[in-house]
Structures are given as C-alpha cells and as structure tokens.
GROMACS .gro file of C-alpha atoms in nm:
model
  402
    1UNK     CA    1  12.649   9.741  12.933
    2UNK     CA    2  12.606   9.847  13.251
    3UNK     CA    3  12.549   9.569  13.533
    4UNK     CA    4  12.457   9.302  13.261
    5UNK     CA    5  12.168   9.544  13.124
    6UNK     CA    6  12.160   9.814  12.859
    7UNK     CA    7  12.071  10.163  13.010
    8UNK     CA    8  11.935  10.444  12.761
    9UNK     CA    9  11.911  10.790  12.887
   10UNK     CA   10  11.567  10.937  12.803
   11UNK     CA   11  11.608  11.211  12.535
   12UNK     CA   12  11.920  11.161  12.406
   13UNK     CA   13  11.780  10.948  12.062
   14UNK     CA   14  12.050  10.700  11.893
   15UNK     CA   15  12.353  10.889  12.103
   16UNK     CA   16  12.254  10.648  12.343
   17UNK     CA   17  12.361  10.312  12.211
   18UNK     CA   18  12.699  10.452  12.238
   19UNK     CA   19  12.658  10.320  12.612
   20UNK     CA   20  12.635   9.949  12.480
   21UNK     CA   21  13.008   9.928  12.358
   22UNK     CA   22  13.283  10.080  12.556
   23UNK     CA   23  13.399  10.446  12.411
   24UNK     CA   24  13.772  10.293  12.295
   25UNK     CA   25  13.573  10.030  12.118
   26UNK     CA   26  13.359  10.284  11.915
   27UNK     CA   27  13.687  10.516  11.882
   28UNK     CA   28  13.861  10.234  11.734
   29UNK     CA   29  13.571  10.133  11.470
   30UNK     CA   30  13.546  10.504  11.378
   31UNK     CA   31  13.920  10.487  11.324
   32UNK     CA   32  13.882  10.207  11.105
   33UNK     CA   33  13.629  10.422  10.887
   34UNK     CA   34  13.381  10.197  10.976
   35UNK     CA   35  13.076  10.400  10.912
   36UNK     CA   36  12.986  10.677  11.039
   37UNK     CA   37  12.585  10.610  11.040
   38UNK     CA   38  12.600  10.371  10.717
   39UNK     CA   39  12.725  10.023  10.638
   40UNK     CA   40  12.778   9.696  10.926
   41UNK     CA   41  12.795   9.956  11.229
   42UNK     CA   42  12.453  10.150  11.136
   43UNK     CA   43  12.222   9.817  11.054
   44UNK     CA   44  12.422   9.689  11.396
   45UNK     CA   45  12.272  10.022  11.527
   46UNK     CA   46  11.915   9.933  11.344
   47UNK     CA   47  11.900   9.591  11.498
   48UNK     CA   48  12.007   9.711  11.831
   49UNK     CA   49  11.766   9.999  11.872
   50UNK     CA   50  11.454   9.800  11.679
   51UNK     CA   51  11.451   9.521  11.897
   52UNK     CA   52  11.447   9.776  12.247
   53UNK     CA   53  11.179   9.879  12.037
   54UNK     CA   54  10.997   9.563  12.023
   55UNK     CA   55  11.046   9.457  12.411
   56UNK     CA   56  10.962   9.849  12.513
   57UNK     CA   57  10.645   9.776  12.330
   58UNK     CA   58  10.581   9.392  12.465
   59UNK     CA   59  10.671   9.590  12.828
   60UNK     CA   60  10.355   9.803  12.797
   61UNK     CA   61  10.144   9.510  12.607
   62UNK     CA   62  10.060   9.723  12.303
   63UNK     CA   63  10.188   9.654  11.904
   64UNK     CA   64  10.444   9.946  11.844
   65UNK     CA   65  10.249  10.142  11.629
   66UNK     CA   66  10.004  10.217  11.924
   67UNK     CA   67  10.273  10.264  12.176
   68UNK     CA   68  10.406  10.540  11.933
   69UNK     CA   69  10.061  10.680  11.866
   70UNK     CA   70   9.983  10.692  12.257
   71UNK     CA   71  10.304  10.899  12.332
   72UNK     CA   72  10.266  11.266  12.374
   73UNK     CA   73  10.415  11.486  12.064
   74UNK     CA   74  10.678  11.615  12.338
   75UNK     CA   75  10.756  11.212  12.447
   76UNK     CA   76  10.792  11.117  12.104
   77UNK     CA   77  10.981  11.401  11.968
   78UNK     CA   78  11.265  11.379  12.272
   79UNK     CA   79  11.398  11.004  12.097
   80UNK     CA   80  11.481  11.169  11.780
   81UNK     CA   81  11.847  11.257  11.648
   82UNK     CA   82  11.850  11.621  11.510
   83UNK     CA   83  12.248  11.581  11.456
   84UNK     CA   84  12.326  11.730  11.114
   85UNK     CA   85  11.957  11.863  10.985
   86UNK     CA   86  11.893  12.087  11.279
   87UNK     CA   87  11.747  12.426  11.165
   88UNK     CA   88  11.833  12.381  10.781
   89UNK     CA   89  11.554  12.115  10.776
   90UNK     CA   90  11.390  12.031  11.070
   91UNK     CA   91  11.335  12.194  11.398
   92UNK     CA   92  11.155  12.018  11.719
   93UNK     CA   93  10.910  12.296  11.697
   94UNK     CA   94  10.787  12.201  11.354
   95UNK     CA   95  10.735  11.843  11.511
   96UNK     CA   96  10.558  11.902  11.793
   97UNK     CA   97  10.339  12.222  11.623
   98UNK     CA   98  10.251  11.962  11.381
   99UNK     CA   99  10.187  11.605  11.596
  100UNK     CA  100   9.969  11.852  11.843
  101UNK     CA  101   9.753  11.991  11.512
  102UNK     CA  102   9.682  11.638  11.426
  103UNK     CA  103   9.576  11.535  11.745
  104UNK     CA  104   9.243  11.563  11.727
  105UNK     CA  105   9.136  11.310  11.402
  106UNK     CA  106   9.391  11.012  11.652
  107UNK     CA  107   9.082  10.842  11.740
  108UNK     CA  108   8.870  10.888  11.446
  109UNK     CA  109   9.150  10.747  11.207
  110UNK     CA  110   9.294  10.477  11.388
  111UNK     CA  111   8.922  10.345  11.400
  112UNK     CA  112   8.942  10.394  11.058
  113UNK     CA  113   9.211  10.162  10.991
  114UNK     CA  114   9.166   9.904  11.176
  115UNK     CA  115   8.847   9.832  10.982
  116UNK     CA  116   9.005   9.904  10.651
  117UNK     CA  117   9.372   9.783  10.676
  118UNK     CA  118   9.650   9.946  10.495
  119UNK     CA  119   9.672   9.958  10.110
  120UNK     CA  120   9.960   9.713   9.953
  121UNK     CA  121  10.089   9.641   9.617
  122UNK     CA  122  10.235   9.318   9.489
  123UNK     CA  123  10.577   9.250   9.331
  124UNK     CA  124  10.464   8.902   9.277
  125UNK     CA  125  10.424   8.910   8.940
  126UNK     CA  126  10.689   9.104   8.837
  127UNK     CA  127  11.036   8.921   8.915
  128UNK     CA  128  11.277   8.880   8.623
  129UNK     CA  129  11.318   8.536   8.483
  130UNK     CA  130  10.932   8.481   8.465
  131UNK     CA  131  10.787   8.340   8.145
  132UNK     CA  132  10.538   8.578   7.962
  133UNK     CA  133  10.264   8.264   8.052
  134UNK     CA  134  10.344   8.285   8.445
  135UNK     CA  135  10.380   8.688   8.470
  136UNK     CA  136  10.000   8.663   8.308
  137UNK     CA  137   9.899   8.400   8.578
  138UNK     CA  138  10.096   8.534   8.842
  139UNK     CA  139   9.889   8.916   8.743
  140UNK     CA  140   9.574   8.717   8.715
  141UNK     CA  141   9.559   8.594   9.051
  142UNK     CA  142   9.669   8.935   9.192
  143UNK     CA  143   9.346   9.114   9.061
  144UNK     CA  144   9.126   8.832   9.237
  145UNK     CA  145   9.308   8.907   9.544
  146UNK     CA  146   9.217   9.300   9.480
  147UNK     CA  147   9.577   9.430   9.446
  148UNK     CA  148   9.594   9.808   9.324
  149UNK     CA  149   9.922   9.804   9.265
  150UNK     CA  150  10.175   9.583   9.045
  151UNK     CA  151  10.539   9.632   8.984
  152UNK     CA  152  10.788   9.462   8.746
  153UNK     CA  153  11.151   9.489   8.769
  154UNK     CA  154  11.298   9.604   8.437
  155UNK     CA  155  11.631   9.478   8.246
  156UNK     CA  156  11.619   9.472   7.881
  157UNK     CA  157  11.437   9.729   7.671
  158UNK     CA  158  11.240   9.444   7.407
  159UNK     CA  159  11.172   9.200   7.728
  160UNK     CA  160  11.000   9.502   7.903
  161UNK     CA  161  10.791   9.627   7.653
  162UNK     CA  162  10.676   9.333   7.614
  163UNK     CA  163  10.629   9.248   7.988
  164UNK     CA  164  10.474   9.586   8.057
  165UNK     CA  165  10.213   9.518   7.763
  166UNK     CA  166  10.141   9.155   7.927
  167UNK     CA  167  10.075   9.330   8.266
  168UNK     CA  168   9.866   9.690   8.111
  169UNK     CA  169   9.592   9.380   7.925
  170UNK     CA  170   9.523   9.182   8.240
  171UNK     CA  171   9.594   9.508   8.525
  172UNK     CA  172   9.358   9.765   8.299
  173UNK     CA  173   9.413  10.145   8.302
  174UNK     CA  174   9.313  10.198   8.722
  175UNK     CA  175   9.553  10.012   8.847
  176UNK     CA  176   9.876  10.152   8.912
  177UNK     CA  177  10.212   9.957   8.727
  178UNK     CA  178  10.543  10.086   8.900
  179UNK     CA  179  10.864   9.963   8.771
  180UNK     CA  180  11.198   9.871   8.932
  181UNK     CA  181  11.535   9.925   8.762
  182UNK     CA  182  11.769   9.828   9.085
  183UNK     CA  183  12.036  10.087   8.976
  184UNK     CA  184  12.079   9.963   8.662
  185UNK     CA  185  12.114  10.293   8.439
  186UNK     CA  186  12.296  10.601   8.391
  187UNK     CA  187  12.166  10.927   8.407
  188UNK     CA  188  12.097  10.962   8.024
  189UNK     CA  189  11.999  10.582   7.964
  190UNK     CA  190  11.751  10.592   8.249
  191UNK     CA  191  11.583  10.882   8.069
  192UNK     CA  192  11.583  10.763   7.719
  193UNK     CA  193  11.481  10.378   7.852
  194UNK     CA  194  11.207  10.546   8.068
  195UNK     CA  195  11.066  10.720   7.760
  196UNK     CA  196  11.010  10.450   7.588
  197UNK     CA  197  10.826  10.283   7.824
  198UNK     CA  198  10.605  10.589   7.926
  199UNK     CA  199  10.337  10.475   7.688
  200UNK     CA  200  10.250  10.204   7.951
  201UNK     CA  201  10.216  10.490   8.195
  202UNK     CA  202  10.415  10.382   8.500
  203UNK     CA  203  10.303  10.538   8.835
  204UNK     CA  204  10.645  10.534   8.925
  205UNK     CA  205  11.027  10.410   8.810
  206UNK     CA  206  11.219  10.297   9.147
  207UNK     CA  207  11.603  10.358   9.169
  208UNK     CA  208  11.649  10.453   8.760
  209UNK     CA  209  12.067  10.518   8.881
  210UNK     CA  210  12.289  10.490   9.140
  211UNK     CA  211  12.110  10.506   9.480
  212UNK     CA  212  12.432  10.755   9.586
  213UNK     CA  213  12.316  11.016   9.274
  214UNK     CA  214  12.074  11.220   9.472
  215UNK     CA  215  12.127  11.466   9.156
  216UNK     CA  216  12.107  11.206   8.923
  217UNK     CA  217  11.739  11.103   9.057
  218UNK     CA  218  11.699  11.480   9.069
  219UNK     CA  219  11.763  11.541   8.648
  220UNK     CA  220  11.623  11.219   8.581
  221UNK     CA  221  11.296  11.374   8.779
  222UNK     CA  222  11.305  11.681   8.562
  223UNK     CA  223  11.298  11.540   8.262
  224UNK     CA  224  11.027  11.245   8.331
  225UNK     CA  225  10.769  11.505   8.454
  226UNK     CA  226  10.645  11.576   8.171
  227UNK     CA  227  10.525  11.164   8.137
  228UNK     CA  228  10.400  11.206   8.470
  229UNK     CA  229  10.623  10.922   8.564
  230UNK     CA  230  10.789  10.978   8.920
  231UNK     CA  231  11.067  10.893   9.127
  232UNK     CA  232  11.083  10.652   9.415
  233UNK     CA  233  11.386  10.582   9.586
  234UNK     CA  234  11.520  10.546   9.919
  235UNK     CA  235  11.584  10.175  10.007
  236UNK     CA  236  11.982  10.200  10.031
  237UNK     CA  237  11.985  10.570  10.189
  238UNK     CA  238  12.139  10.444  10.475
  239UNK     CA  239  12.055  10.752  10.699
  240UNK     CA  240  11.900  11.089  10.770
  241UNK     CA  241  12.165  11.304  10.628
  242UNK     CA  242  12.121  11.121  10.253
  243UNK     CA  243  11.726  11.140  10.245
  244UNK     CA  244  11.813  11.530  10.310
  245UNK     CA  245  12.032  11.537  10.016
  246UNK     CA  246  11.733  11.357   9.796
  247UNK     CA  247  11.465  11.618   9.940
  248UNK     CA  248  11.630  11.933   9.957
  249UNK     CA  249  11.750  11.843   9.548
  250UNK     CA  250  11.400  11.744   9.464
  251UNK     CA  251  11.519  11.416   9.323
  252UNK     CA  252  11.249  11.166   9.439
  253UNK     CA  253  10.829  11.185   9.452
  254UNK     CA  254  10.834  10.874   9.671
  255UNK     CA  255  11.042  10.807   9.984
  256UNK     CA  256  11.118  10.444  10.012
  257UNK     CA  257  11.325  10.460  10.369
  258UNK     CA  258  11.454  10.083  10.475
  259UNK     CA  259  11.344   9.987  10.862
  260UNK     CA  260  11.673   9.761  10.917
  261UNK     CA  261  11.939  10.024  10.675
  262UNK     CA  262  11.830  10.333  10.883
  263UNK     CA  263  11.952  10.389  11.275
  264UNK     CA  264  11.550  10.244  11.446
  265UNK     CA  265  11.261  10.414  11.467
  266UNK     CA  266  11.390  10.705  11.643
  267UNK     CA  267  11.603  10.779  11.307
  268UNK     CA  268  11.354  10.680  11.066
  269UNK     CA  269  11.057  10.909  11.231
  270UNK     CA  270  11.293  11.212  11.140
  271UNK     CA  271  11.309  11.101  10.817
  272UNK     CA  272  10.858  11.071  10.806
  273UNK     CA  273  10.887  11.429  10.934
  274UNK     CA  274  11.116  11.567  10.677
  275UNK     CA  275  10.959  11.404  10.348
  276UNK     CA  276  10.614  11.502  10.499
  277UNK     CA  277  10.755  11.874  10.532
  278UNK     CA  278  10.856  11.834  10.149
  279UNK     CA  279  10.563  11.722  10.034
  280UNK     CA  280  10.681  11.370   9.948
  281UNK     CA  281  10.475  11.068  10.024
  282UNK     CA  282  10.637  10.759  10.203
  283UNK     CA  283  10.603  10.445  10.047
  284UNK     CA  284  10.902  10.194  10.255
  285UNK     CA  285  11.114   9.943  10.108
  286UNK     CA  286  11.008   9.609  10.206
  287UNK     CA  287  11.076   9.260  10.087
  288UNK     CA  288  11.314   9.124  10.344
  289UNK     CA  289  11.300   8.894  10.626
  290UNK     CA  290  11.100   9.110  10.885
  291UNK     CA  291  11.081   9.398  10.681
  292UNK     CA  292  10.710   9.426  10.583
  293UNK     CA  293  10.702   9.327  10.988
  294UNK     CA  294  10.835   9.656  11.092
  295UNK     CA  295  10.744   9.891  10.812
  296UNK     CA  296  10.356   9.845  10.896
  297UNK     CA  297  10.395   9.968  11.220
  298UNK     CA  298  10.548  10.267  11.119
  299UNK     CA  299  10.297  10.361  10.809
  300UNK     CA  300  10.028  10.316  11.037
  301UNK     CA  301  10.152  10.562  11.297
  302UNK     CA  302  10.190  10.795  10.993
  303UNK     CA  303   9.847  10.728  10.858
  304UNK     CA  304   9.701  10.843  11.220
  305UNK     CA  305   9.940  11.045  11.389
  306UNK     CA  306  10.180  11.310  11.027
  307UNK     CA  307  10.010  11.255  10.756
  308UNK     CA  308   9.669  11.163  10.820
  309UNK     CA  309   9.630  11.000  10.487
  310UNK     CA  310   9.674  10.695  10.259
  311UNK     CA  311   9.620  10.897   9.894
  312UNK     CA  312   9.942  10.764   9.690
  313UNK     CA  313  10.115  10.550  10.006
  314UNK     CA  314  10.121  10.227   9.981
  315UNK     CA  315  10.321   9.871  10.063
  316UNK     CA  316  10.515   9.661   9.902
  317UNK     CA  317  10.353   9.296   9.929
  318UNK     CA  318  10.626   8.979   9.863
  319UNK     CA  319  10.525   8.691   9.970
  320UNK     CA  320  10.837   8.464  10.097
  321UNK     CA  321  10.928   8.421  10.459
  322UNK     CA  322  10.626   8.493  10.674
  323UNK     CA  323  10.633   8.144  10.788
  324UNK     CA  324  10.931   8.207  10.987
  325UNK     CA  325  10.717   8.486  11.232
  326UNK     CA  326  10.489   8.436  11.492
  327UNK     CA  327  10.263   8.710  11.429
  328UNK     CA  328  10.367   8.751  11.049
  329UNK     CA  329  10.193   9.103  10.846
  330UNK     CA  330  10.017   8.931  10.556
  331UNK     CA  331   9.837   9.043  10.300
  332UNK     CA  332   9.468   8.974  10.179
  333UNK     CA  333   9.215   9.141   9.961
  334UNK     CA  334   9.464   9.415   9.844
  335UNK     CA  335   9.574   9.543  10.178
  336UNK     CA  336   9.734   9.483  10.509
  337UNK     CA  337   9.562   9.424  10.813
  338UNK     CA  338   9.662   9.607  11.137
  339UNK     CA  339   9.874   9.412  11.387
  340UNK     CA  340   9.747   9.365  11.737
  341UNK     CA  341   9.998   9.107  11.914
  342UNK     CA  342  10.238   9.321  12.149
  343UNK     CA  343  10.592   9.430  11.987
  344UNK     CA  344  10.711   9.512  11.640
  345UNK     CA  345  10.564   9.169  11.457
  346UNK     CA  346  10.945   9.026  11.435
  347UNK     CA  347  10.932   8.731  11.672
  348UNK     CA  348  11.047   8.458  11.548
  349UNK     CA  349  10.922   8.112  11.572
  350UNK     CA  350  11.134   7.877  11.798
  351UNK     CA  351  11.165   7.606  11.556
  352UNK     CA  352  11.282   7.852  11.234
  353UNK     CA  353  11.578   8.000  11.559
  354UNK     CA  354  11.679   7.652  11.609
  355UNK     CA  355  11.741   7.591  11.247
  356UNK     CA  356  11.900   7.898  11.138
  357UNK     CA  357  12.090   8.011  11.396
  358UNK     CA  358  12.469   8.064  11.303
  359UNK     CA  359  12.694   7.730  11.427
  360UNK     CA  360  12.458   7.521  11.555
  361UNK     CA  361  12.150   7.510  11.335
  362UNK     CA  362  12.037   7.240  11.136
  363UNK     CA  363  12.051   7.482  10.854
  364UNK     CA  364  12.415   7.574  10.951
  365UNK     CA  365  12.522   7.167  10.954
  366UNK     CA  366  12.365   7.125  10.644
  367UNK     CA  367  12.572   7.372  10.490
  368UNK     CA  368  12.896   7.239  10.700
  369UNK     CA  369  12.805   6.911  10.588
  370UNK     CA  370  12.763   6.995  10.238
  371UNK     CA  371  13.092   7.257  10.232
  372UNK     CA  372  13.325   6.867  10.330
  373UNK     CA  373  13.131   6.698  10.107
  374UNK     CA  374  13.269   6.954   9.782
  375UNK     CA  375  13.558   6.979   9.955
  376UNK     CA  376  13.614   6.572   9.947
  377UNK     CA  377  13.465   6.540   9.592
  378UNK     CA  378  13.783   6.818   9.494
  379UNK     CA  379  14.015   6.618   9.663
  380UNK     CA  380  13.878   6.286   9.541
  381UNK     CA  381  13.928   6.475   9.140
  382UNK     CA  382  14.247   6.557   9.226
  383UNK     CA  383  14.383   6.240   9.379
  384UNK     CA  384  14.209   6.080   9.058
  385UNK     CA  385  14.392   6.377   8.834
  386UNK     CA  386  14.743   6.257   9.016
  387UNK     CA  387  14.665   5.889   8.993
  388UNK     CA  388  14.612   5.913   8.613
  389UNK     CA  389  14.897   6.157   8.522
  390UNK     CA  390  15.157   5.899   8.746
  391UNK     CA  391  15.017   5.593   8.525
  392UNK     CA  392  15.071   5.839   8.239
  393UNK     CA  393  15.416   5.902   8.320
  394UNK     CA  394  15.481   5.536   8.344
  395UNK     CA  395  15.388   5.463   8.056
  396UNK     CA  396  15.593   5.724   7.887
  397UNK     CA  397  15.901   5.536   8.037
  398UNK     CA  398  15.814   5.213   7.919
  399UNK     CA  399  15.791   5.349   7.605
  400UNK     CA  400  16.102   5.501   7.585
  401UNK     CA  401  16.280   5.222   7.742
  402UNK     CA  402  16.167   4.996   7.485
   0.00000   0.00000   0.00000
C-alpha cells in the first residue's frame, strides 16, 4: 500500500504484489511455510491480481479478453513470471516469436468467434447420486440444447457401467463422454477400472490419482493409449512449476489450469504458452462461483491470439450460481457466447454482496441465528438429561430408605 493505493511496477509480473503487504509480513508467512506459490497465500495472490485485472480492463472499457488481445506480444509478455521455468521450458523469445506469427489471422478469428461462441460441454447430467431415470432426462435435455460434450463423475465400477451405458444410448457415438474420478484411484486401480470402462470409449478420464502424482498421470497415460482414452488434469496444480512437472513427464493430454488456484492471468498465460509448446490442448477447470466467468476470457484470447484453434478445447458448462453475476457467461445451444460488458464477467450483484458478505449478511445471521438455536436445543437436552438423572437419583434414595 502505498498512499492508500496499490502501485505495480510495469514488467515485473506477480513479484509485484509483494508491494501490497509489508516485506516482514511476507517474511513472516514464508517462515510459517505458508506457501510458497500454493495453498491460502497463492489463491490470496489469485484474487488480488484477478480483480486489478478486472478494474484494468473496466479502466480502458473493454472485456479482458480484448484488452489482452489488443496488447502488443512485447506488452503482454513483460507481466509474466519466468521464475523457475526460464530456459528449461520457456524463454520470452519463444513468446513473442510466436504471439507476432499469429498476428495476422487477430482480426479474422476474433470475428469468427463472436459469431460462433465458444464450444462447452455439460456436467449436468453426470453428478453422482442421480437416479438412472434423471441421468437419462438430465442427457436428454442436453442434446436439445446441442451439447457435444457430456461427463459423468465415476465411483463404483457396477454403478458406472451402468451409468456410462445410460449416457452412450441417448449421447450416440459423435458425441464425446469424458469421465471424472476426483482422485479417487491408485496408480494400478485407475488402470484396471479405466479398462473396463474403455468399451464406452471415453474422450478423456480427469484426475484418475492423486493430483500431486505427475508420474502417476504419466504411467497411467502410457498404458491407456492404447484405448485412446486420455488424460486431463490440472484443476489443483496450484502453479507454474507443477504444470511443468505434468508436461515435461508427459502425464496429461488435456491441461485443465484453475483461474482462482493459479497466481492471475499473468501466471496462468505462462502456463497457455507452455502446454501450447507441448502440444497439449487447454481445456480449464470450471464449476465454481466465477470460474466459468474468468476462464472464458482467457480461452478466447487463446482461440485468437496461441493457438488459433478450438479442435479438442472445450468448457466445462455447470449450471449453479450465475444468478449471483451481473454479466454472468451462460451457456446456450452447445456453446458460450463471447462477453462484451467491460472487466473479467465477476461483478457481483449488489443484492447477492449484501447477503453473503462475511458478519453482516443476511446469509451470515441466518447461520448465527441457526448456530444459538443448536446450541440452545444441546443445552435444553442436557438440562433435560440432568433433570431426569436428579429425579432418578431420588428415587433411588427413597427406595433404599424404605
């Protein structure tokens, strides 16, 4: 803070939100092994540097997908943080030599999709706990709404076999099925579970093991390729330096990087430019509040600006929350449609502020109010408890006294 106001110096990436705290309050977290660049101080950093982001962007009146499109290769390329994959992965050069080849299908393809919209897939269907009846209604409605692209999260080997069959007779053969195993497996399980369930051909199976087992991901990649199944992961990377670790092993065929887990855009960018140098397509982790807000952005400034496609990128559609936003990224008719309101799409709506805000929300004397009102039904049992074990003891006396 610097005179009430946060100062950035230009070019120096993420290093500059350093300036926000003083240095023996960053010295002190780092002693407390707080981090570095993952956990409560790295989504701090996310929120922080997203939401300069978002007013940079409602400064110059554009969405921030076009203010990132409109910047020079040498603008752009002077936020990012090199620290760590320097040389062994990426170089500024490679950046800039490849932003400046690109250059000239910009206009062409951001004409392109803003008549076309971005392609999404739906997890509607797919949630565990359905009943086989509302997965098949749930699928039904999807392919009237023109999704591409369903995934179910898997859990028990008979339940998904029978899910996945459910989903293949209303979906059809051209539409892709992806499946979600939240870090459920081991190595070996995740292989032997997967093969099984390759005769449903899944386009993908996202985070078969530990989201830490960047060679995990990699064996369980080896041995799946010959199903043609592949391996998306990504979400709980919580920086550059792990999404190295995933490419450089070869254990994923889909990069699904988290907006609010990694450092802001400047962080996330570097992590576009190094699964675009390894060949991996980026399809983001979305599905929280704001998420799908922020993620847009930055798939469309990849669409016009790296890699100049959409062939086997794609995102994740859940619909819960949008109500909350002012300008909220919906889906419709299978895809997304390209945001135009100034900022990053994650501006609240008063009222939703006023009742969620932490203290003195509605929301947050509800729960107060509901906390004192267990708390006096405990003490109400207990007082009742104490009343009937004194009568209890009473009558013991009587009984021995007579």
């Amino acid at each position: 803070m610097q005179n009430g106001g946060i100062y950035i110096k230009v070019g120096q990436g993420l290093a500059a939100v350093n300036h926000i705290l003083p240095k023996e309050y960053i010295e002190t977290l780092s002693a407390l092994q707080i981090g570095p660049e993952k956990g409560v101080m790295h989504l701090a950093t996310a929120a922080i540097v997203n939401a300069l982001l978002d007013l940079w962007a409602r400064i110059e009146d554009k969405s921030v997908w076009k203010l990132l499109v409109d910047m020079t290769p040498d603008e752009l390329v002077s936020t990012m943080d090199f620290r760590y994959i320097y040389r062994d992965t990426m170089t500024e050069e490679y950046m800039k030599g490849k932003l400046k080849q690109n250059e000239p299908r910009k206009k062409e393809l951001e004409e392109t999709i803003r008549q076309t919209g971005y392609p999404a897939y739906t997890t509607q269907a797919g949630w565990l706990g359905y009943t086989d009846e509302k997965v098949e209604e749930l699928c039904r409605k999807s392919v009237q709404d023109s999704f591409k692209g369903f995934k179910l999260k898997v859990g028990n080997l008979a339940d998904d076999m029978r899910r996945c069959k459910i989903v293949e007779e209303v979906i059809g053969y051209e539409t892709k099925l992806m499946l979600d195993a939240n870090q459920v497996w081991d190595v070996d399980e995740a292989i032997t579970w997967m093969e099984m369930l390759a005769k449903y051909s899944p386009f993908w199976i996202e985070e078969p093991t530990s989201p830490d087992d960047a060679l995990g991901h990699a064996e369980i990649r080896k041995k799946l390729k010959t199903h043609d199944i592949g391996i998306a992961s990504g979400e709980m990377c919580a920086n550059r330096i792990m999404f190295k670790q995933f490419l450089k092993c070869n254990g994923m065929d889909f990069c699904q990087v988290d907006a609010a887990r990694i450092g802001g855009v400047n962080e996330l960018l570097v992590v576009y430019f190094m699964a675009e140098k390894a060949g991996v397509p980026v399809c983001p982790h979305t599905g929280g509040v704001g998420l799908s807000e922020m993620i847009l952005h930055l798939q469309i400034w990849d669409y016009i600006c790296l890699s100049q496609t959409d062939e086997n990128r794609m995102i994740e559609y859940v619909d819960q929350q949008y109500e909350h936003f002012r300008y909220p990224n919906e889906a419709s008719h299978g895809v997304y449609q390209v945001p135009i309101a100034p900022g990053y799409s994650t501006e609240l709506k008063q009222e939703s502020i006023q009742d969620f805000i932490y203290s003195t929300s509605n929301s947050c004397q509800r729960f107060q109010d509901l906390k004192m009102q267990k708390k006096m039904k405990k003490i109400k049992r207990l007082e009742t408890t104490l009343t009937e074990k004194k009568e209890e003891n009473q009558t013991e006396k009587k009984d021995e006294t007579n």
